[in-house]
Coordinates of C-alpha atoms and ligand atoms in Angstrom, one line a residue:
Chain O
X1 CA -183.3 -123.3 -24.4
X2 CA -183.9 -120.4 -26.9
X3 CA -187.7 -119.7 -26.5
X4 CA -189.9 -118.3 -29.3
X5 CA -190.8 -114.5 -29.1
X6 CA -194.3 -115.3 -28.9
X7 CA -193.8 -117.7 -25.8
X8 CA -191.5 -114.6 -24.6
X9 CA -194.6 -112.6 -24.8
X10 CA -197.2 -114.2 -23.2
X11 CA -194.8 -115.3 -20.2
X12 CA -193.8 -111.2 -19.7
X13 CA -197.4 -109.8 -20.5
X14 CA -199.7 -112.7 -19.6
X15 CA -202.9 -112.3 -20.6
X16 CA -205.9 -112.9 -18.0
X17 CA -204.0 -113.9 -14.7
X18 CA -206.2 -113.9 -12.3
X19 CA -209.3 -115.4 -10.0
X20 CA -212.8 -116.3 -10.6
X21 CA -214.9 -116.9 -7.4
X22 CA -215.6 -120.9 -7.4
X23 CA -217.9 -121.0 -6.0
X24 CA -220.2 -118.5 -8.0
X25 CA -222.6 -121.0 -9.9
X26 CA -221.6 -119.5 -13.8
X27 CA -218.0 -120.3 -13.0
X28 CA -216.2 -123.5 -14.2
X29 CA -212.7 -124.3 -12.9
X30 CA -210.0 -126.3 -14.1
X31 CA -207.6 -127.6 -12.0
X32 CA -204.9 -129.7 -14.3
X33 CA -201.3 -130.8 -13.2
X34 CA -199.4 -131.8 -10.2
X35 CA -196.6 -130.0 -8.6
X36 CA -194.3 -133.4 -8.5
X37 CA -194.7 -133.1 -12.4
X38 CA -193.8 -128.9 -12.4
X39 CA -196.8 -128.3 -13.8
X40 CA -199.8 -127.1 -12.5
X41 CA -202.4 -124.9 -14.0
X42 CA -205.8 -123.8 -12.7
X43 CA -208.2 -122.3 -15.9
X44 CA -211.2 -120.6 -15.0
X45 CA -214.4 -119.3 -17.0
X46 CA -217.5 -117.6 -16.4
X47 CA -220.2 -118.2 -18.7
X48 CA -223.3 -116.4 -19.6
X49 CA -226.7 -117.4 -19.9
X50 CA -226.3 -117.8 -23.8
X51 CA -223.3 -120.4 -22.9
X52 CA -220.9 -117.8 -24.1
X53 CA -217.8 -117.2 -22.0
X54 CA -217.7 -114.3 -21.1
X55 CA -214.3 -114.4 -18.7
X56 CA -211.5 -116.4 -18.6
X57 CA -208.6 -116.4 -16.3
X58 CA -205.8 -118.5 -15.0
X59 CA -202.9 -119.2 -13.2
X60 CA -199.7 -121.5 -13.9
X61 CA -197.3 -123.1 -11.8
X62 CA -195.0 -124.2 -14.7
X63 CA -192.0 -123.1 -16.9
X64 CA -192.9 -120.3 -19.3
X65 CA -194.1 -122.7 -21.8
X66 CA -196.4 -123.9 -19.7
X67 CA -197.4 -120.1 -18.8
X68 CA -197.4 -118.9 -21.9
X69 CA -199.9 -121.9 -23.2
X70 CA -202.4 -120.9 -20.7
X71 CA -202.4 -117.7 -21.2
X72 CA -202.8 -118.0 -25.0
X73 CA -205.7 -120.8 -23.9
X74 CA -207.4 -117.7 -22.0
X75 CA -207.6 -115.5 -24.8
X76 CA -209.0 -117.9 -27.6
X77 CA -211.9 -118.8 -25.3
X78 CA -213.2 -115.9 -24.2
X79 CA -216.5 -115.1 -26.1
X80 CA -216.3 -118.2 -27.6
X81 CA -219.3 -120.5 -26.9
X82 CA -218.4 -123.2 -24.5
X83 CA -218.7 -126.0 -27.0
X84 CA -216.3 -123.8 -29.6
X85 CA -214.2 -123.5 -26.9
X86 CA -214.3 -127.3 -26.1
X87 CA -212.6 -128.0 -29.9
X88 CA -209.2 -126.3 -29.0
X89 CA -207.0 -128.7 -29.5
X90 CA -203.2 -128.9 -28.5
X91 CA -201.9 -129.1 -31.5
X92 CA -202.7 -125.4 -32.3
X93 CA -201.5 -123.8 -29.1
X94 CA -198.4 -125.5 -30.8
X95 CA -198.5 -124.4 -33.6
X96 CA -199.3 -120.5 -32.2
X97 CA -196.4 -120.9 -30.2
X98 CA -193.7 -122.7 -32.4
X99 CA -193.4 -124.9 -28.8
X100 CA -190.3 -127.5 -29.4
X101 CA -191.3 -131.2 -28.6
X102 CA -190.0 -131.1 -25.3
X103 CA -192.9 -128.9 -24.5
X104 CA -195.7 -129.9 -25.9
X105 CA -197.1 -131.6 -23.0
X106 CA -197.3 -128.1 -22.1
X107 CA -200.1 -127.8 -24.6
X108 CA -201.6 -131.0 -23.8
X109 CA -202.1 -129.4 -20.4
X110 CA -203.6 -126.4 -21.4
X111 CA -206.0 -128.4 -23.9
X112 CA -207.3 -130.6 -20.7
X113 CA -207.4 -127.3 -18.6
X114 CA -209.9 -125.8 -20.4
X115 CA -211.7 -129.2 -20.7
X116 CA -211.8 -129.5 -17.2
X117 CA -213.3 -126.3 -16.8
X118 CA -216.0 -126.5 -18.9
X119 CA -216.7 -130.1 -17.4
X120 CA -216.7 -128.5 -14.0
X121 CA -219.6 -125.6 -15.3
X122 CA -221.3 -128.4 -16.8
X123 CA -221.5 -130.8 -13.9
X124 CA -222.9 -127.7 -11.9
X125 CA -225.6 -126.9 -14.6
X126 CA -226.5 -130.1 -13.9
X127 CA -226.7 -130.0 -10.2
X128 CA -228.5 -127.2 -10.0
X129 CA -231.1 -128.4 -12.8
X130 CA -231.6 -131.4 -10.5
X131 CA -232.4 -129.4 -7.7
X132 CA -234.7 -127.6 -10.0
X133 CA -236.9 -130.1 -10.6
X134 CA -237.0 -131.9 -7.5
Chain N
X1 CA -169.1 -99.1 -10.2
X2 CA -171.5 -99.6 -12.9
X3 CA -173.2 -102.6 -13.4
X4 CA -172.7 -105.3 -16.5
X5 CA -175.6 -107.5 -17.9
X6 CA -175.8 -110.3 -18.0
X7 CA -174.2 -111.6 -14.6
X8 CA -172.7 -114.9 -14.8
X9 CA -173.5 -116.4 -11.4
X10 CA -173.3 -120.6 -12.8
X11 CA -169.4 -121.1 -12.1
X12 CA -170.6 -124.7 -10.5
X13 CA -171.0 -125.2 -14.8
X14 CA -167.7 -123.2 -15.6
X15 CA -165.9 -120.3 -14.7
X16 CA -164.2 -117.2 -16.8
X17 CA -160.5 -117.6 -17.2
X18 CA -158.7 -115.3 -15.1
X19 CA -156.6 -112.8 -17.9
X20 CA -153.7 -113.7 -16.1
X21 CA -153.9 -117.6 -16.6
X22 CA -154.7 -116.2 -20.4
X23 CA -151.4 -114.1 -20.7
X24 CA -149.6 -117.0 -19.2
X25 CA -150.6 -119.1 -22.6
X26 CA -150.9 -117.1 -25.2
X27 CA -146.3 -117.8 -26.0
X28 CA -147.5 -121.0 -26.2
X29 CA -149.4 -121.2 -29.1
X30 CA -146.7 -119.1 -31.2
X31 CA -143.4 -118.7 -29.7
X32 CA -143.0 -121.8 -27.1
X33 CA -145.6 -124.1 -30.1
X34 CA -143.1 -127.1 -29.8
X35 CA -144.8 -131.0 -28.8
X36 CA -143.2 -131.6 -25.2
X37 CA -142.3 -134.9 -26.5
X38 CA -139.9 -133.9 -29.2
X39 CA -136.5 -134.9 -27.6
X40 CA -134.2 -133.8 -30.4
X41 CA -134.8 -129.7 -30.3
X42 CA -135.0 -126.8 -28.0
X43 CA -138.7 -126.2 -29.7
X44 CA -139.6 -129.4 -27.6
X45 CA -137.6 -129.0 -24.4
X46 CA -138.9 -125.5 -23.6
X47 CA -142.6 -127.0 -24.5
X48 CA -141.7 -130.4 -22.0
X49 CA -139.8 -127.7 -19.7
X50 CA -143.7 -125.4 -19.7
X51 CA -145.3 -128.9 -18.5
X52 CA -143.0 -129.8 -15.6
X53 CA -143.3 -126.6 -14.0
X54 CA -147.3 -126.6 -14.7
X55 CA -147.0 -130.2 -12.9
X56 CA -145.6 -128.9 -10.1
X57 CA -147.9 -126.1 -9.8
X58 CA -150.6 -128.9 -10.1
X59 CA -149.0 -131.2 -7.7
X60 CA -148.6 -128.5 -4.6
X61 CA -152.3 -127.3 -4.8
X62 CA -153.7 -131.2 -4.0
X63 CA -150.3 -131.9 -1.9
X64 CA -149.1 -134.3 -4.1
X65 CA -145.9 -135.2 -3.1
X66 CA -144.8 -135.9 -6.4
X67 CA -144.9 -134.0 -9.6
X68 CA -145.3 -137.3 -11.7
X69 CA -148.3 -138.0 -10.0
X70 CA -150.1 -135.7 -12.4
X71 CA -151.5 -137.0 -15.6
X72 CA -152.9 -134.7 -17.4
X73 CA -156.1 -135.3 -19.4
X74 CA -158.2 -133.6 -21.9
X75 CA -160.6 -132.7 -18.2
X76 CA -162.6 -134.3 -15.4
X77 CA -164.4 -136.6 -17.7
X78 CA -161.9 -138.3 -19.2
X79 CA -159.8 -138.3 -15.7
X80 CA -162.6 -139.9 -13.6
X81 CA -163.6 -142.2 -16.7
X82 CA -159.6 -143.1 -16.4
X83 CA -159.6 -143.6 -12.9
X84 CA -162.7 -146.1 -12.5
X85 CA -162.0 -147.9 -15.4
X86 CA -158.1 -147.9 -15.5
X87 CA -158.5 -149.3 -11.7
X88 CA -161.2 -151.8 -12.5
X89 CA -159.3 -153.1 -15.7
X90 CA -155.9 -153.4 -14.0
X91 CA -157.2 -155.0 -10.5
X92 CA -160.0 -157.1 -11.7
X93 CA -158.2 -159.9 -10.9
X94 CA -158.4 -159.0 -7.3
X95 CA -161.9 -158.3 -7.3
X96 CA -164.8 -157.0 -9.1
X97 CA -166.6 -154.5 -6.7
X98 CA -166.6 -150.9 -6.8
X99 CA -168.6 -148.3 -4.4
X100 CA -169.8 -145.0 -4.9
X101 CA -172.1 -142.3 -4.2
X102 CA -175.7 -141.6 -5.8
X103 CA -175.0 -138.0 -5.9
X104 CA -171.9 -138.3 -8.5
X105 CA -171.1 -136.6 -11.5
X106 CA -172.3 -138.0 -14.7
X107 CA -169.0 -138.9 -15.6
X108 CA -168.5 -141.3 -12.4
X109 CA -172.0 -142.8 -12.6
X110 CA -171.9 -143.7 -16.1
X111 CA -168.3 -145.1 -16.0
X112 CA -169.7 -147.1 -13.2
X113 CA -172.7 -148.5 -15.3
X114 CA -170.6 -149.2 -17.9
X115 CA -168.5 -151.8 -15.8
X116 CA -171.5 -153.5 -14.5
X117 CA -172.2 -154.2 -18.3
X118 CA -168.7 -155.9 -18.1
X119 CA -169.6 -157.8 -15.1
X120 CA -168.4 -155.6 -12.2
X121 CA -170.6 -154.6 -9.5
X122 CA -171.2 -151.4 -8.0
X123 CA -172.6 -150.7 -4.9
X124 CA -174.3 -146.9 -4.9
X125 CA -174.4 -145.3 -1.6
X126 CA -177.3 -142.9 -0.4
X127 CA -176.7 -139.9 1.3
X128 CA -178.3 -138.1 4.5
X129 CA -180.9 -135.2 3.4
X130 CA -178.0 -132.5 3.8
X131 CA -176.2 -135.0 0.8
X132 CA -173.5 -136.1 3.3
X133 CA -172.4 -139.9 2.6
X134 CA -171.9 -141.5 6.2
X135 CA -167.8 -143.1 6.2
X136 CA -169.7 -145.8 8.6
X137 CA -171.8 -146.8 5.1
X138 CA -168.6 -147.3 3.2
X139 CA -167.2 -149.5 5.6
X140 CA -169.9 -151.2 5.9
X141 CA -170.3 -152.0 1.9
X142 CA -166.7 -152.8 1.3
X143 CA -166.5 -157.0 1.3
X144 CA -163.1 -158.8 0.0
X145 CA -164.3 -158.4 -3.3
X146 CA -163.7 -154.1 -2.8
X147 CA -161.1 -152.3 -5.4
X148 CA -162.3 -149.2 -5.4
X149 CA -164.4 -146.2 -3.5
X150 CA -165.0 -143.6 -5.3
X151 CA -166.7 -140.3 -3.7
X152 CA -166.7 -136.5 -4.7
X153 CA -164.9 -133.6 -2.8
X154 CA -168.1 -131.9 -3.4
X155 CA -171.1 -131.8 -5.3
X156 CA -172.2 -129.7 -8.1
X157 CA -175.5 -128.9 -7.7
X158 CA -175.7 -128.5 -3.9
X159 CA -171.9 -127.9 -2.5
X160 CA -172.0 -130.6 0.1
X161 CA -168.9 -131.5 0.9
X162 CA -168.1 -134.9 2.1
X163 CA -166.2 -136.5 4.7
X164 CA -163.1 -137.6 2.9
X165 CA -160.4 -137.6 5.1
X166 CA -162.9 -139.9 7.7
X167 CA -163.6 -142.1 4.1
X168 CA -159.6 -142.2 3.3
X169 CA -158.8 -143.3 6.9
X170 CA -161.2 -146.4 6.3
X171 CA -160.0 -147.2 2.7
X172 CA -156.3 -147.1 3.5
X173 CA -157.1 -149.4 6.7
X174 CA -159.1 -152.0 4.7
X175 CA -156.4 -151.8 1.3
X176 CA -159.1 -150.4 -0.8
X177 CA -157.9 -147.5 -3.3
X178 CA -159.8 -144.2 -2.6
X179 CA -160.2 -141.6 -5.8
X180 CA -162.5 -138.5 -5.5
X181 CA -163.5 -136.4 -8.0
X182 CA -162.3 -133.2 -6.5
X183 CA -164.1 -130.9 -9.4
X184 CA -165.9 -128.4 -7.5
X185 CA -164.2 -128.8 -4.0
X186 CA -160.7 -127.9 -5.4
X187 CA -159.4 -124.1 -4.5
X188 CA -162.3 -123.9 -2.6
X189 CA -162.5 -126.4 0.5
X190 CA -159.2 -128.0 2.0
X191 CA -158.2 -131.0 -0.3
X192 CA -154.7 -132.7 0.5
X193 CA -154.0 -136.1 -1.1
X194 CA -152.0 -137.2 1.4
X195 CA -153.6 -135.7 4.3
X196 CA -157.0 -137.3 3.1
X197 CA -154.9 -140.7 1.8
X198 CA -156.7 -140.4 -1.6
X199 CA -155.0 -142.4 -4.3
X200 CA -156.7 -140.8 -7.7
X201 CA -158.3 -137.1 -7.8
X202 CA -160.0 -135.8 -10.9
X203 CA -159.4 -132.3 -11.4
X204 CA -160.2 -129.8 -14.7
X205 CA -158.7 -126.7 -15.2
X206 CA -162.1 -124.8 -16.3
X207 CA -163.6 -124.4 -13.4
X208 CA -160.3 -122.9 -11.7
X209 CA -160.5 -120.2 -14.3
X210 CA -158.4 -122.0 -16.2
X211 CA -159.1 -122.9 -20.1
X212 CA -161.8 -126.0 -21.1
X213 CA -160.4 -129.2 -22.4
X214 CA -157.7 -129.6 -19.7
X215 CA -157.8 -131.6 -16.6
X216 CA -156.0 -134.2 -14.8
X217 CA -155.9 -137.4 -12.7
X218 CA -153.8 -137.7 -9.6
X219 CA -152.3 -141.4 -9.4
X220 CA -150.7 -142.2 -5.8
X221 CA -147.3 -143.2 -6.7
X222 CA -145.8 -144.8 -3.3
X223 CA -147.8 -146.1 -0.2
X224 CA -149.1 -147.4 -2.1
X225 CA -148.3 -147.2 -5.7
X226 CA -151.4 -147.4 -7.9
X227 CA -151.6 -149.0 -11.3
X228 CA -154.1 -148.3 -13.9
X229 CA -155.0 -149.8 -17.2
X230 CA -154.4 -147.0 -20.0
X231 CA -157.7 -146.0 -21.9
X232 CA -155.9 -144.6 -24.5
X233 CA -153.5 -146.3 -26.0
X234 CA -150.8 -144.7 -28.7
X235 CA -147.6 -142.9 -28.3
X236 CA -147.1 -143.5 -24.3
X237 CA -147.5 -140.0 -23.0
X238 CA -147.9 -139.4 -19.6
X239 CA -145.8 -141.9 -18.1
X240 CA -147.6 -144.8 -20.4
X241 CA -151.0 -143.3 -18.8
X242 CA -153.0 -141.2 -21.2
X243 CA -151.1 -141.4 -24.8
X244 CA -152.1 -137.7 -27.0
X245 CA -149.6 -134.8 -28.1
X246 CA -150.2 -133.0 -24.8
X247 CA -152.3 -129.4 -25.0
X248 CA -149.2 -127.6 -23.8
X249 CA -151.1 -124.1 -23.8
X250 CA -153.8 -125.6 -22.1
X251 CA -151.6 -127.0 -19.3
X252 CA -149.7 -123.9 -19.3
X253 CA -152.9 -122.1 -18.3
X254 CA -154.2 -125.0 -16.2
X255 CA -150.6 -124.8 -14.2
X256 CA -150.7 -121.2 -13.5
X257 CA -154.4 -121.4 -12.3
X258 CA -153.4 -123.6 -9.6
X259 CA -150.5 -121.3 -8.7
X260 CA -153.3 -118.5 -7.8
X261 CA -155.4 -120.9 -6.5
X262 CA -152.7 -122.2 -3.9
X263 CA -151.9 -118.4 -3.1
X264 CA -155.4 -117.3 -3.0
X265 CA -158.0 -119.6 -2.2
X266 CA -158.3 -119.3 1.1
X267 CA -159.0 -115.5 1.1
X268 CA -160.9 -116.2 -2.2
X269 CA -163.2 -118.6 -0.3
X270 CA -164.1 -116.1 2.7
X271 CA -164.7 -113.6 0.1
X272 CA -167.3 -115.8 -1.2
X273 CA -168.8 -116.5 2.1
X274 CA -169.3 -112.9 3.1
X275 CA -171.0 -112.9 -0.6
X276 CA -173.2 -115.8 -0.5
X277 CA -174.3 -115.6 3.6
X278 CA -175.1 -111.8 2.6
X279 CA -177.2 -113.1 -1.0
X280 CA -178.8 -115.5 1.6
X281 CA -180.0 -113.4 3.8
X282 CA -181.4 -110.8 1.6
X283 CA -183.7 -113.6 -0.1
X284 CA -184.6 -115.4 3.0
X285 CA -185.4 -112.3 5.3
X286 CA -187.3 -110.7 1.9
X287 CA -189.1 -114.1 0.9
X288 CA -191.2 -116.3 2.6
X289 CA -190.9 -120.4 1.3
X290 CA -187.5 -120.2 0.5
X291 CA -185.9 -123.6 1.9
X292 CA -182.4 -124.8 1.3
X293 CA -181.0 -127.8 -0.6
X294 CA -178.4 -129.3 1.2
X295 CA -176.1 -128.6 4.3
X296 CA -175.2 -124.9 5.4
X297 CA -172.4 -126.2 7.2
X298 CA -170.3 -128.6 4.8
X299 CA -171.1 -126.7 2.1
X300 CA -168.5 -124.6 -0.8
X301 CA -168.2 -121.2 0.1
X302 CA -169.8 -120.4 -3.3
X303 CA -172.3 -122.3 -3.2
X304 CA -176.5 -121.4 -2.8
X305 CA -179.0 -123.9 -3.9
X306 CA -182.5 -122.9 -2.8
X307 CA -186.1 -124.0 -3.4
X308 CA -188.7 -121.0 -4.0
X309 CA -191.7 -122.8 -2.6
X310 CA -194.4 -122.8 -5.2
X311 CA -192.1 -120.9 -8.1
X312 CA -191.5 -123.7 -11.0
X313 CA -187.3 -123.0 -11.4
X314 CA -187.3 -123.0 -15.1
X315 CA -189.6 -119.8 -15.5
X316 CA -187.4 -118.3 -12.6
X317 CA -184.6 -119.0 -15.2
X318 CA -186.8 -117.0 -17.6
X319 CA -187.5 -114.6 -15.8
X320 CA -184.2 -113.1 -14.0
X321 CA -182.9 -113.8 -18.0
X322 CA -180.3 -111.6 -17.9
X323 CA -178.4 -113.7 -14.6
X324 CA -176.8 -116.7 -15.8
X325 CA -178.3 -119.8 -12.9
X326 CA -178.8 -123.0 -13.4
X327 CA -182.0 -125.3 -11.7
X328 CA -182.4 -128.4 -10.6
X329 CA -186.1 -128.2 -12.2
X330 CA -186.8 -131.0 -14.9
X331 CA -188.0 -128.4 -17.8
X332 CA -184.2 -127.5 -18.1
X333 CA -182.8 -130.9 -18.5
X334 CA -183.6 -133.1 -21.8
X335 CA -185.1 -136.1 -20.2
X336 CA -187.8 -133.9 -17.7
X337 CA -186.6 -135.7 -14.9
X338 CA -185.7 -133.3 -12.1
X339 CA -182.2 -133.7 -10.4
X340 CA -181.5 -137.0 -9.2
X341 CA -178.9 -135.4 -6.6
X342 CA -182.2 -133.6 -5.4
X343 CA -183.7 -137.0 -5.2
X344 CA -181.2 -138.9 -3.6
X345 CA -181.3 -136.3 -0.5
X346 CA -185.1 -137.3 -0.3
X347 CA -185.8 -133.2 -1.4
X348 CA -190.0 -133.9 -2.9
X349 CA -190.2 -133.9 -6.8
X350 CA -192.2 -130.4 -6.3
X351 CA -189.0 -129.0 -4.4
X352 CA -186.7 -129.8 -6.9
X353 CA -189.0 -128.3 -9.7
X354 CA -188.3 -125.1 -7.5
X355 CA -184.6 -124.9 -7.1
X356 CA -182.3 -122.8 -8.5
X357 CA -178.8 -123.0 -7.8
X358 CA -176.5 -119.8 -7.4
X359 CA -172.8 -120.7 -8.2
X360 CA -170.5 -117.3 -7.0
X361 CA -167.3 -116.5 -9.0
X362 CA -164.0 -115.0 -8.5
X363 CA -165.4 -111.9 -10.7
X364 CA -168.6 -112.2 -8.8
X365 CA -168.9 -108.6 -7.3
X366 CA -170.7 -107.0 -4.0
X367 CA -173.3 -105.3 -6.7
X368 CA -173.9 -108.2 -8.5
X369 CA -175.2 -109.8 -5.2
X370 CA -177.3 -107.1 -4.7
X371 CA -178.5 -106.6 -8.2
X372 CA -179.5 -110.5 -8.3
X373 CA -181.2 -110.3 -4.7
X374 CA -183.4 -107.6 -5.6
X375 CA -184.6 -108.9 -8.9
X376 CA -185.0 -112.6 -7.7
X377 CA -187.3 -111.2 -5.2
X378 CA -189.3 -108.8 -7.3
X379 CA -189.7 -112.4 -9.9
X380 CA -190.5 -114.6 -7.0
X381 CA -193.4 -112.4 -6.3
X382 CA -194.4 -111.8 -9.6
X383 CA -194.6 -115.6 -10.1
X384 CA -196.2 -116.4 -7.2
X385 CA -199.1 -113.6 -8.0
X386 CA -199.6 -116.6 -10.7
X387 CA -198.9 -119.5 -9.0
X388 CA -202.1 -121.6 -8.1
X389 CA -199.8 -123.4 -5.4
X390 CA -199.1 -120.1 -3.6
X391 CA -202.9 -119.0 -3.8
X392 CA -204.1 -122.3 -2.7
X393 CA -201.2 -122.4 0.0
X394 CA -201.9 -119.0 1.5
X395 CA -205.9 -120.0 1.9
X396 CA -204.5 -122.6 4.0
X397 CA -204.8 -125.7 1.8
X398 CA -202.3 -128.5 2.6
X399 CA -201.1 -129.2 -0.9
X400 CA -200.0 -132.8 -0.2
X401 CA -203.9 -133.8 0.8
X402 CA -204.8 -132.3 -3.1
X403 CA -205.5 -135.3 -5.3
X404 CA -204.0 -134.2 -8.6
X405 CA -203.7 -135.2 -11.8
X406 CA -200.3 -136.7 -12.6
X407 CA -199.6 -136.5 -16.2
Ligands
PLP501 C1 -168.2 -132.9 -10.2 C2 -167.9 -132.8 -11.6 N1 -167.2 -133.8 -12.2 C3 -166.8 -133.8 -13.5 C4 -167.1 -132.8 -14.3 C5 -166.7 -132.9 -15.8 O1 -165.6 -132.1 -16.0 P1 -165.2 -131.8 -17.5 O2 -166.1 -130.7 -17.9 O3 -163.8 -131.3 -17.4 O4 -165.2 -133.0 -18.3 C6 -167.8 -131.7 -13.8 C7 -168.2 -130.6 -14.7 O5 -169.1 -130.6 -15.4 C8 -168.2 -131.7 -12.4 O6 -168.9 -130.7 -11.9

């Protein structure tokens, strides 16, 4: 399969690979994918007090579609505002990408990692607000 | 020497035809041009005269006894689509079962489906996880209603070779016809019709380094003498068999392919050993989570299928670009479904997403291996540094206890 030269670019200069410490309360993480499917990716982000995020990073078990999407999700989020960032939809990482039909569940992917991420800093806003107040 | 990119290391998919199989043709498209089954001029005889000494040259690489065992066909599809059906539709009258492997080509399995739309049935035998078939299975499925077994010399994606010979000893005992599609095995493991008692063999000239579009089916003439139902019907070509002007300069080239391969192979094939063993052990004793599909020990010379734990194959194929591999991974195949040969030796869904298989070549040279060794490595590490799996695998995390989210 021919890929497209932006694809081609974000798989051999990937933008943001890395690891965010989970644990660290600002820090939302993603975990979308299963290896039975070849796909797997893991989107971090650490947002600021102002709900801006501030860092974004990732890593991608998956063909360079699926590498390529993630890394593209990275750099439209960061400094985004975690509600912004929560609009991205898969249709425009397809577009960005020219991603053929056969990959678009690549996108999908991407769209519910940085979903998941931002569900997972929400859900420990929460927590710790709880314990706040009791 | 220096060092020419890309390397083609997929010659499981096809091979490069060897220039001297090319010079062999080329009179044959403008000197010797005559159709071999003109009768009444010399243009014809020397064209008929071309295909009986490629026939022979076809015959003694399988030990056919016989020259006019050879039908020649337009290649492996159409010869194992000839076998299974020309059998089923000439002996349905004895019976209406046929067994076969899960692991087959395309062009067996599909044939097969086909007949069960027209009322056969076929019986698909699983292999071991090394992708052997057990001969004890195939005596064990054939019942009274048994015309045919059909099972590969060896498998494309993984190089298992099976137990034919043990298979043929049961078939001839129980009057059950025996073909194999002998594809990838040919030239590269021993294969001897009537050592092995097989009564059809597919064969196809492009991967022999022979030209595409030219193949042939092997049909046991005595002991016993096998009848098939032609699929093409027309001018009677090919002793009533396969009717078609025959491809002269393709058969030309498909005849004198099988000449080197009878006076080569066997060298040819520990060459490839050396090559592959060495390719082996520069990945595995570099690479940690490197596991291989299929047996070590029944396995073409050429052959190296391998799972990088925790690597997705199709972005290994993107990244060593400029080597020509092929994977088992379900990103490279049209209906994302990763290799059912894979899955039929019980290899995990997430281990065939990994594989990559590494097909060596009779131009395959000591510098390629080492060219492809060192830069499969460096990617392997490269994608692991990116792989979630590895991360999560290195801090200790048993990836099988992970619930994930299958999409
Ligand atoms: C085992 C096997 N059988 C059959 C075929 C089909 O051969 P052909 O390309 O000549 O139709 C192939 C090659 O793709 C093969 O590997």
């Amino acid at each position: 399969m021919a890929y497209s030269e932006k694809v081609i670019d974000h798989y051999e200069n990937p933008r943001n690979v890395g690891t965010l410490d989970k644990e660290d309360a600002n820090v939302g993480t993603g975990l979308v994918g299963a290896p039975a499917c070849g796909d797997v990716m893991r989107l971090q982000i650490r947002v600021n007090d102002n709900g801006i995020i501030e860092d974004a990073k990732f890593k991608t078990f998956g063909c360079g579609s699926a590498i390529a999407s993630s890394s593209l999700a990275t750099e439209w989020i960061k400094g985004k505002s975690i509600d912004e960032a929560a609009t991205i939809k898969n249709t425009q990482i397809v577009e960005e990408l020219n991603l053929p039909p056969v990959k678009i569940h690549c996108s999908v992917l991407a769209e519910d990692a940085i979903k998941s991420a931002i569900a997972d800093f929400r859900a420990k806003q929460a927590a710790r607000l709880a314990l706040e107040q009791a | 020497m220096t060092l020419k990119l890309p390397i083609y290391m997929d010659n499981h998919a096809t091979t490069q035809a060897d220039p001297r199989v090319v010079e062999t043709m080329l009179p044959y498209f403008t000197q010797v041009f005559g159709n071999a089954a003109s009768r009444s001029h010399s243009f014809g005889w020397s064209a008929d005269e071309a295909v009986a000494t490629a026939r022979e040259q076809v015959a003694t690489l399988i030990g056919a006894s016989k020259a006019k065992e050879i039908v020649f066909t337009s290649g492996a599809t159409e010869s194992n689509n000839l076998a299974i059906k020309g059998v089923a539709h000439f002996y349905r009258d004895k019976g209406n079962h046929i067994i076969t492997t899960k692991i087959e080509h395309k062009a067996v399995l599909d044939t097969c489906k086909r007949l069960e739309v027209e009322g056969f049935e076929v019986t698909y035998l699983g292999v071991d996880k090394l992708g052997r078939i057990d001969p004890e299975d195939v005596r064990r499925a054939i019942t009274d209603k048994t015309i045919l077994v059909s099972v590969m010399l060896a498998n494309n994606e993984v190089g298992t070779i099976q137990p034919i010979k043990e298979i043929g000893a049961i078939t001839r005992e129980r009057g059950v016809l025996l073909h194999s599609d002998a594809v990838q095995g040919v030239g590269k493991t021993p294969f001897d019709v009537e050592e092995m008692n097989v009564d059809l063999a597919s064969l196809t000239a492009h991967k022999l380094y022979g030209p595409k579009g030219v193949g042939a089916l092997y049909v046991r003439r005595s002991r016993p003498r096998v009848r098939i139902a032609t699929e093409m019907d027309g001018g009677g070509h090919e002793f009533g068999m396969r009717s078609g002007t025959l491809n002269v300069p393709g058969i030309v080239g498909f005849g004198k392919a099988c000449e080197l391969l009878t006076a080569e192979w066997r060298a040819e094939a520990e060459r490839f050993r050396g090559q592959r063993n060495h390719l082996l052990d520069l990945l595995t004793s570099a690479l940690d989570e490197v596991h291989m599909n299929g047996s070590f020990e029944h396995r073409l010379p050429n052959n190296l299928n391998l799972s990088f734990g925790f690597v997705e194959g199709e972005s290994m194929l993107m990244a060593i670009n400029d080597v020509a591999v092929s994977s088992g991974s379900a990103c490279t195949s049209a209906s994302l479904e990763p290799s059912y040969v894979l899955h039929a030796m019980g290899v995990t869904d997430d281990a065939a997403h990994s594989s990559i298989r590494f097909g060596l070549g009779r131009f395959t040279t000591d510098e390629e291996i080492e060219y492809v060794a060192k830069l499969v490595i460096e990617k392997v590490r490269k994608l692991r540094d990116m792989s979630p799996l590895w991360e999560m695998h290195k801090e200790g995390i048993d990836l099988t206890t992970v619930q994930w989210t299958a999409h």
